[in-house]
PDB file of C-alpha atoms in Angstrom:
ATOM      1  CA  MET J   1     -14.026  21.313 -19.511  1.00 33.00           C
ATOM      2  CA  TYR J   2     -14.205  24.643 -21.249  1.00 37.00           C
ATOM      3  CA  PHE J   3     -10.532  25.558 -20.827  1.00 35.00           C
ATOM      4  CA  GLU J   4      -9.515  22.369 -22.663  1.00 40.00           C
ATOM      5  CA  LEU J   5     -11.396  23.272 -25.853  1.00 37.00           C
ATOM      6  CA  ARG J   6      -9.430  23.371 -29.067  1.00 40.00           C
ATOM      7  CA  LYS J   7      -9.988  25.768 -31.984  1.00 41.00           C
ATOM      8  CA  ASN J   8     -11.916  23.241 -34.071  1.00 46.00           C
ATOM      9  CA  TYR J   9     -14.033  21.993 -31.165  1.00 46.00           C
ATOM     10  CA  ASP J  10     -17.641  23.172 -31.087  1.00 51.00           C
ATOM     11  CA  ASN J  11     -19.396  23.974 -27.786  1.00 52.00           C
ATOM     12  CA  SER J  12     -22.617  22.446 -29.086  1.00 52.00           C
ATOM     13  CA  GLN J  13     -21.011  19.005 -28.891  1.00 51.00           C
ATOM     14  CA  LEU J  14     -20.691  19.210 -25.089  1.00 51.00           C
ATOM     15  CA  VAL J  15     -23.353  17.421 -23.044  1.00 54.00           C
ATOM     16  CA  ASN J  16     -24.410  18.676 -19.609  1.00 54.00           C
ATOM     17  CA  LEU J  17     -24.968  15.949 -17.047  1.00 54.00           C
ATOM     18  CA  THR J  18     -26.389  16.533 -13.569  1.00 57.00           C
ATOM     19  CA  ILE J  19     -25.734  13.855 -10.953  1.00 57.00           C
ATOM     20  CA  ALA J  20     -27.336  13.835  -7.512  1.00 56.00           C
ATOM     21  CA  THR J  21     -24.921  12.590  -4.867  1.00 58.00           C
ATOM     22  CA  PRO J  22     -26.114  11.878  -1.308  1.00 60.00           C
ATOM     23  CA  GLY J  23     -24.525  14.303   1.099  1.00 60.00           C
ATOM     24  CA  LEU J  24     -22.974  16.467  -1.633  1.00 60.00           C
ATOM     25  CA  GLY J  25     -26.106  17.627  -3.460  1.00 65.00           C
ATOM     26  CA  THR J  26     -26.159  17.899  -7.226  1.00 67.00           C
ATOM     27  CA  GLN J  27     -23.033  18.236  -9.320  1.00 67.00           C
ATOM     28  CA  ASN J  28     -22.824  19.268 -12.956  1.00 68.00           C
ATOM     29  CA  TYR J  29     -20.481  17.353 -15.239  1.00 67.00           C
ATOM     30  CA  ILE J  30     -19.697  18.179 -18.830  1.00 70.00           C
ATOM     31  CA  CYS J  31     -19.220  15.166 -21.104  1.00 73.00           C
ATOM     32  CA  ARG J  32     -17.603  15.493 -24.515  1.00 73.00           C
ATOM     33  CA  HIS J  33     -19.793  12.839 -26.111  1.00 76.00           C
ATOM     34  CA  PRO J  34     -23.442  11.931 -25.455  1.00 74.00           C
ATOM     35  CA  ASP J  35     -22.582   8.225 -25.150  1.00 81.00           C
ATOM     36  CA  HIS J  36     -19.736   8.815 -22.664  1.00 77.00           C
ATOM     37  CA  VAL J  37     -19.534   6.186 -19.901  1.00 78.00           C
ATOM     38  CA  ASP J  38     -17.141   6.424 -16.974  1.00 75.00           C
ATOM     39  CA  PRO J  39     -14.829   3.431 -16.610  1.00 78.00           C
ATOM     40  CA  THR J  40     -15.854   1.050 -13.858  1.00 83.00           C
ATOM     41  CA  PHE J  41     -13.520   0.421 -10.970  1.00 80.00           C
ATOM     42  CA  LYS J  42     -13.685  -1.438  -7.692  1.00 86.00           C
ATOM     43  CA  PRO J  43     -12.899   0.789  -4.692  1.00 89.00           C
ATOM     44  CA  SER J  44     -10.535  -0.597  -2.098  1.00 91.00           C
ATOM     45  CA  LYS J  45     -11.969  -1.896   1.183  1.00 92.00           C
ATOM     46  CA  LEU J  46      -9.243  -0.421   3.390  1.00 94.00           C
ATOM     47  CA  LEU J  47      -7.321   2.854   3.451  1.00 95.00           C
ATOM     48  CA  LEU J  48      -3.820   3.507   4.748  1.00 95.00           C
ATOM     49  CA  VAL J  49      -3.868   6.909   6.470  1.00 95.00           C
ATOM     50  CA  ARG J  50      -0.521   8.539   7.259  1.00 93.00           C
ATOM     51  CA  ARG J  51      -0.366  11.729   9.303  1.00 90.00           C
ATOM     52  CA  VAL J  52       1.973  14.223   7.628  1.00 90.00           C
ATOM     53  CA  LYS J  53       1.345  17.336   9.759  1.00 88.00           C
ATOM     54  CA  SER J  54       1.665  17.648  13.517  1.00 84.00           C
ATOM     55  CA  PHE J  55      -1.103  17.968  16.097  1.00 82.00           C
ATOM     56  CA  ALA J  56       0.180  21.366  17.192  1.00 84.00           C
ATOM     57  CA  CYS J  57      -1.309  24.611  15.839  1.00 88.00           C
ATOM     58  CA  ASN J  58      -4.530  22.933  14.655  1.00 89.00           C
ATOM     59  CA  PRO J  59      -8.049  23.768  15.858  1.00 93.00           C
ATOM     60  CA  TRP J  60      -9.567  21.540  18.501  1.00 93.00           C
ATOM     61  CA  TRP J  61     -12.179  20.058  16.145  1.00 94.00           C
ATOM     62  CA  GLU J  62      -9.460  18.789  13.786  1.00 93.00           C
ATOM     63  CA  LYS J  63      -7.615  17.270  16.741  1.00 91.00           C
ATOM     64  CA  GLU J  64     -10.838  15.511  17.773  1.00 93.00           C
ATOM     65  CA  VAL J  65     -11.253  14.085  14.270  1.00 94.00           C
ATOM     66  CA  LEU J  66      -7.646  12.843  14.292  1.00 91.00           C
ATOM     67  CA  LYS J  67      -8.220  11.222  17.681  1.00 91.00           C
ATOM     68  CA  SER J  68     -11.412   9.519  16.488  1.00 93.00           C
ATOM     69  CA  ILE J  69      -9.570   8.154  13.438  1.00 92.00           C
ATOM     70  CA  GLY J  70      -6.955   6.580  15.698  1.00 89.00           C
ATOM     71  CA  PHE J  71      -4.068   9.016  16.057  1.00 87.00           C
ATOM     72  CA  GLU J  72      -4.602   9.693  19.794  1.00 82.00           C
ATOM     73  CA  ASP J  73      -1.530   7.725  20.935  1.00 76.00           C
ATOM     74  CA  LYS J  74       0.552   8.632  17.899  1.00 70.00           C
ATOM     75  CA  LYS J  75       1.011  12.383  18.285  1.00 68.00           C
ATOM     76  CA  TYR J  76       4.715  12.363  17.367  1.00 70.00           C
ATOM     77  CA  GLY J  77       6.546  10.953  14.387  1.00 71.00           C
ATOM     78  CA  ASP J  78       5.270   9.365  11.225  1.00 78.00           C
ATOM     79  CA  ALA J  79       2.025   7.738  12.386  1.00 84.00           C
ATOM     80  CA  VAL J  80       0.042   5.245  10.276  1.00 90.00           C
ATOM     81  CA  VAL J  81      -3.537   4.001  10.769  1.00 93.00           C
ATOM     82  CA  ILE J  82      -5.586   1.540   8.692  1.00 94.00           C
ATOM     83  CA  VAL J  83      -9.301   2.381   8.411  1.00 95.00           C
ATOM     84  CA  LYS J  84     -12.320   1.032   6.545  1.00 95.00           C
ATOM     85  CA  ASN J  85     -13.431   2.763   3.369  1.00 94.00           C
ATOM     86  CA  THR J  86     -16.929   3.777   4.505  1.00 93.00           C
ATOM     87  CA  SER J  87     -18.866   6.956   3.870  1.00 91.00           C
ATOM     88  CA  ASP J  88     -18.600   8.040   7.533  1.00 93.00           C
ATOM     89  CA  MET J  89     -14.845   7.531   7.578  1.00 94.00           C
ATOM     90  CA  CYS J  90     -14.451   9.349   4.249  1.00 93.00           C
ATOM     91  CA  ALA J  91     -16.425  12.289   5.662  1.00 93.00           C
ATOM     92  CA  MET J  92     -14.062  12.460   8.656  1.00 94.00           C
ATOM     93  CA  LEU J  93     -10.998  12.170   6.421  1.00 94.00           C
ATOM     94  CA  TRP J  94     -12.346  14.975   4.234  1.00 94.00           C
ATOM     95  CA  LYS J  95     -12.217  17.322   7.242  1.00 94.00           C
ATOM     96  CA  VAL J  96      -8.519  16.616   7.875  1.00 94.00           C
ATOM     97  CA  LYS J  97      -7.329  15.919   4.323  1.00 93.00           C
ATOM     98  CA  HIS J  98      -4.688  18.639   4.633  1.00 93.00           C
ATOM     99  CA  LEU J  99      -3.155  16.865   7.654  1.00 92.00           C
ATOM    100  CA  VAL J 100      -3.037  13.286   6.343  1.00 93.00           C
ATOM    101  CA  LYS J 101      -2.006  11.315   3.275  1.00 94.00           C
ATOM    102  CA  ILE J 102      -4.560   8.705   2.197  1.00 95.00           C
ATOM    103  CA  VAL J 103      -3.467   5.647   0.208  1.00 95.00           C
ATOM    104  CA  PRO J 104      -5.888   2.881  -0.864  1.00 95.00           C
ATOM    105  CA  ILE J 105      -4.702  -0.606   0.078  1.00 95.00           C
ATOM    106  CA  LYS J 106      -4.484  -3.052  -2.827  1.00 93.00           C
ATOM    107  CA  LEU J 107      -5.439  -6.466  -1.473  1.00 88.00           C
ATOM    108  CA  PRO J 108      -4.448  -9.689  -3.258  1.00 87.00           C
ATOM    109  CA  ASN J 109      -7.105 -11.830  -4.922  1.00 85.00           C
ATOM    110  CA  LYS J 110      -6.681 -14.577  -2.334  1.00 81.00           C
ATOM    111  CA  LEU J 111      -6.775 -13.211   1.203  1.00 80.00           C
ATOM    112  CA  PRO J 112      -4.497 -14.897   3.753  1.00 79.00           C
ATOM    113  CA  THR J 113      -5.782 -17.479   6.203  1.00 79.00           C
ATOM    114  CA  MET J 114      -4.999 -17.478   9.907  1.00 81.00           C
ATOM    115  CA  ASP J 115      -1.934 -19.680   9.258  1.00 74.00           C
ATOM    116  CA  ASP J 116      -0.493 -17.239   6.697  1.00 73.00           C
ATOM    117  CA  LEU J 117      -0.691 -14.098   8.852  1.00 77.00           C
ATOM    118  CA  ASN J 118       3.003 -14.308   9.788  1.00 80.00           C
ATOM    119  CA  GLY J 119       4.026 -13.888   6.164  1.00 81.00           C
ATOM    120  CA  THR J 120       2.265 -10.612   5.344  1.00 85.00           C
ATOM    121  CA  TYR J 121       3.735  -7.208   4.543  1.00 88.00           C
ATOM    122  CA  LEU J 122       2.068  -3.862   3.875  1.00 90.00           C
ATOM    123  CA  HIS J 123       4.190  -1.622   1.666  1.00 91.00           C
ATOM    124  CA  GLU J 124       4.025   2.159   2.062  1.00 91.00           C
ATOM    125  CA  ASN J 125       2.483   2.531  -1.413  1.00 93.00           C
ATOM    126  CA  GLY J 126      -0.523   0.479  -0.240  1.00 93.00           C
ATOM    127  CA  THR J 127       0.330  -2.904  -1.743  1.00 93.00           C
ATOM    128  CA  PHE J 128      -0.423  -5.786   0.612  1.00 91.00           C
ATOM    129  CA  TYR J 129       1.914  -8.748   0.078  1.00 89.00           C
ATOM    130  CA  VAL J 130       1.267 -12.280   1.300  1.00 86.00           C
ATOM    131  CA  VAL J 131       4.358 -14.486   1.427  1.00 83.00           C
ATOM    132  CA  PRO J 132       3.305 -18.149   1.437  1.00 77.00           C
ATOM    133  CA  LYS J 133       4.453 -20.356   4.275  1.00 78.00           C
ATOM    134  CA  VAL J 134       7.537 -22.444   3.517  1.00 80.00           C
ATOM    135  CA  GLU J 135       6.724 -26.134   3.252  1.00 86.00           C
ATOM    136  CA  SER J 136       8.361 -28.573   5.664  1.00 90.00           C
ATOM    137  CA  ILE J 137       9.881 -30.552   2.768  1.00 94.00           C
ATOM    138  CA  ARG J 138      11.773 -27.458   1.623  1.00 92.00           C
ATOM    139  CA  GLU J 139      12.970 -26.712   5.149  1.00 91.00           C
ATOM    140  CA  GLU J 140      14.300 -30.263   5.506  1.00 94.00           C
ATOM    141  CA  ALA J 141      16.065 -30.048   2.124  1.00 93.00           C
ATOM    142  CA  VAL J 142      17.804 -26.816   3.149  1.00 91.00           C
ATOM    143  CA  GLU J 143      18.881 -28.338   6.491  1.00 92.00           C
ATOM    144  CA  GLN J 144      20.301 -31.402   4.719  1.00 91.00           C
ATOM    145  CA  PHE J 145      22.208 -29.197   2.289  1.00 88.00           C
ATOM    146  CA  ILE J 146      23.714 -27.073   5.062  1.00 84.00           C
ATOM    147  CA  ASN J 147      24.659 -30.041   7.280  1.00 85.00           C
ATOM    148  CA  ASN J 148      25.951 -32.306   4.471  1.00 85.00           C
ATOM    149  CA  PRO J 149      29.480 -33.510   5.424  1.00 79.00           C
ATOM    150  CA  LYS J 150      30.453 -34.015   1.754  1.00 81.00           C
ATOM    151  CA  LYS J 151      29.835 -30.357   0.961  1.00 79.00           C
ATOM    152  CA  LEU J 152      32.946 -28.218   0.703  1.00 78.00           C
ATOM    153  CA  ASN J 153      32.606 -24.722   2.027  1.00 79.00           C
ATOM    154  CA  HIS J 154      35.211 -21.986   1.736  1.00 84.00           C
ATOM    155  CA  HIS J 155      36.635 -22.627   5.232  1.00 86.00           C
ATOM    156  CA  ILE J 156      37.459 -26.262   4.467  1.00 83.00           C
ATOM    157  CA  ILE J 157      38.947 -25.403   1.070  1.00 86.00           C
ATOM    158  CA  GLN J 158      41.024 -22.603   2.599  1.00 91.00           C
ATOM    159  CA  ASP J 159      42.425 -24.884   5.315  1.00 90.00           C
ATOM    160  CA  LYS J 160      43.293 -27.689   2.866  1.00 86.00           C
ATOM    161  CA  LEU J 161      45.006 -25.324   0.418  1.00 89.00           C
ATOM    162  CA  ARG J 162      46.985 -23.618   3.211  1.00 90.00           C
ATOM    163  CA  LEU J 163      48.254 -27.002   4.457  1.00 90.00           C
ATOM    164  CA  LYS J 164      49.278 -28.004   0.933  1.00 89.00           C
ATOM    165  CA  TRP J 165      51.056 -24.673   0.473  1.00 89.00           C
ATOM    166  CA  LEU J 166      52.941 -25.046   3.742  1.00 89.00           C
ATOM    167  CA  GLN J 167      53.970 -28.619   2.873  1.00 89.00           C
ATOM    168  CA  GLY J 168      55.056 -27.584  -0.619  1.00 85.00           C
ATOM    169  CA  ASN J 169      52.678 -29.997  -2.342  1.00 79.00           C
ATOM    170  CA  LEU J 170      50.613 -27.358  -4.093  1.00 67.00           C
ATOM    171  CA  MET J 171      52.633 -27.369  -7.304  1.00 64.00           C
TER     172      MET J 171
END
């Protein structure tokens, strides 16, 4: 951009680029180099939308947009809704961007199956965690360890040492 130019930078090196975007018209971009290529990225499929402003004191059309997004039952408190990242939904979110906080959800490479749905967690920064199901062999090993009669826990050790102390056999 022009305000980022340094003293030794020549304006003739800037390249004007016009991009036609559906719904937004044409936009002019200024590239520093003629062979400039934007880095590729994969947009997220889902968005975590958190309402940060209240319903009160907003025009009716913004309230209607919030209701159509899914905030109709969540008028009070810190409400969260998960929506698809589509052009229609982005257009609605653009109208109420001052009332909500939008966070893209980062999904793992391997999506969970129906059996793994109990071990999922969505963090507030948009990271979706999948905790794998504990195998039955591990559960049995933990049960055997807890119920092992040869294992000394602190209650047994405390009782034995107290009895030895009272009998005078500790030393």
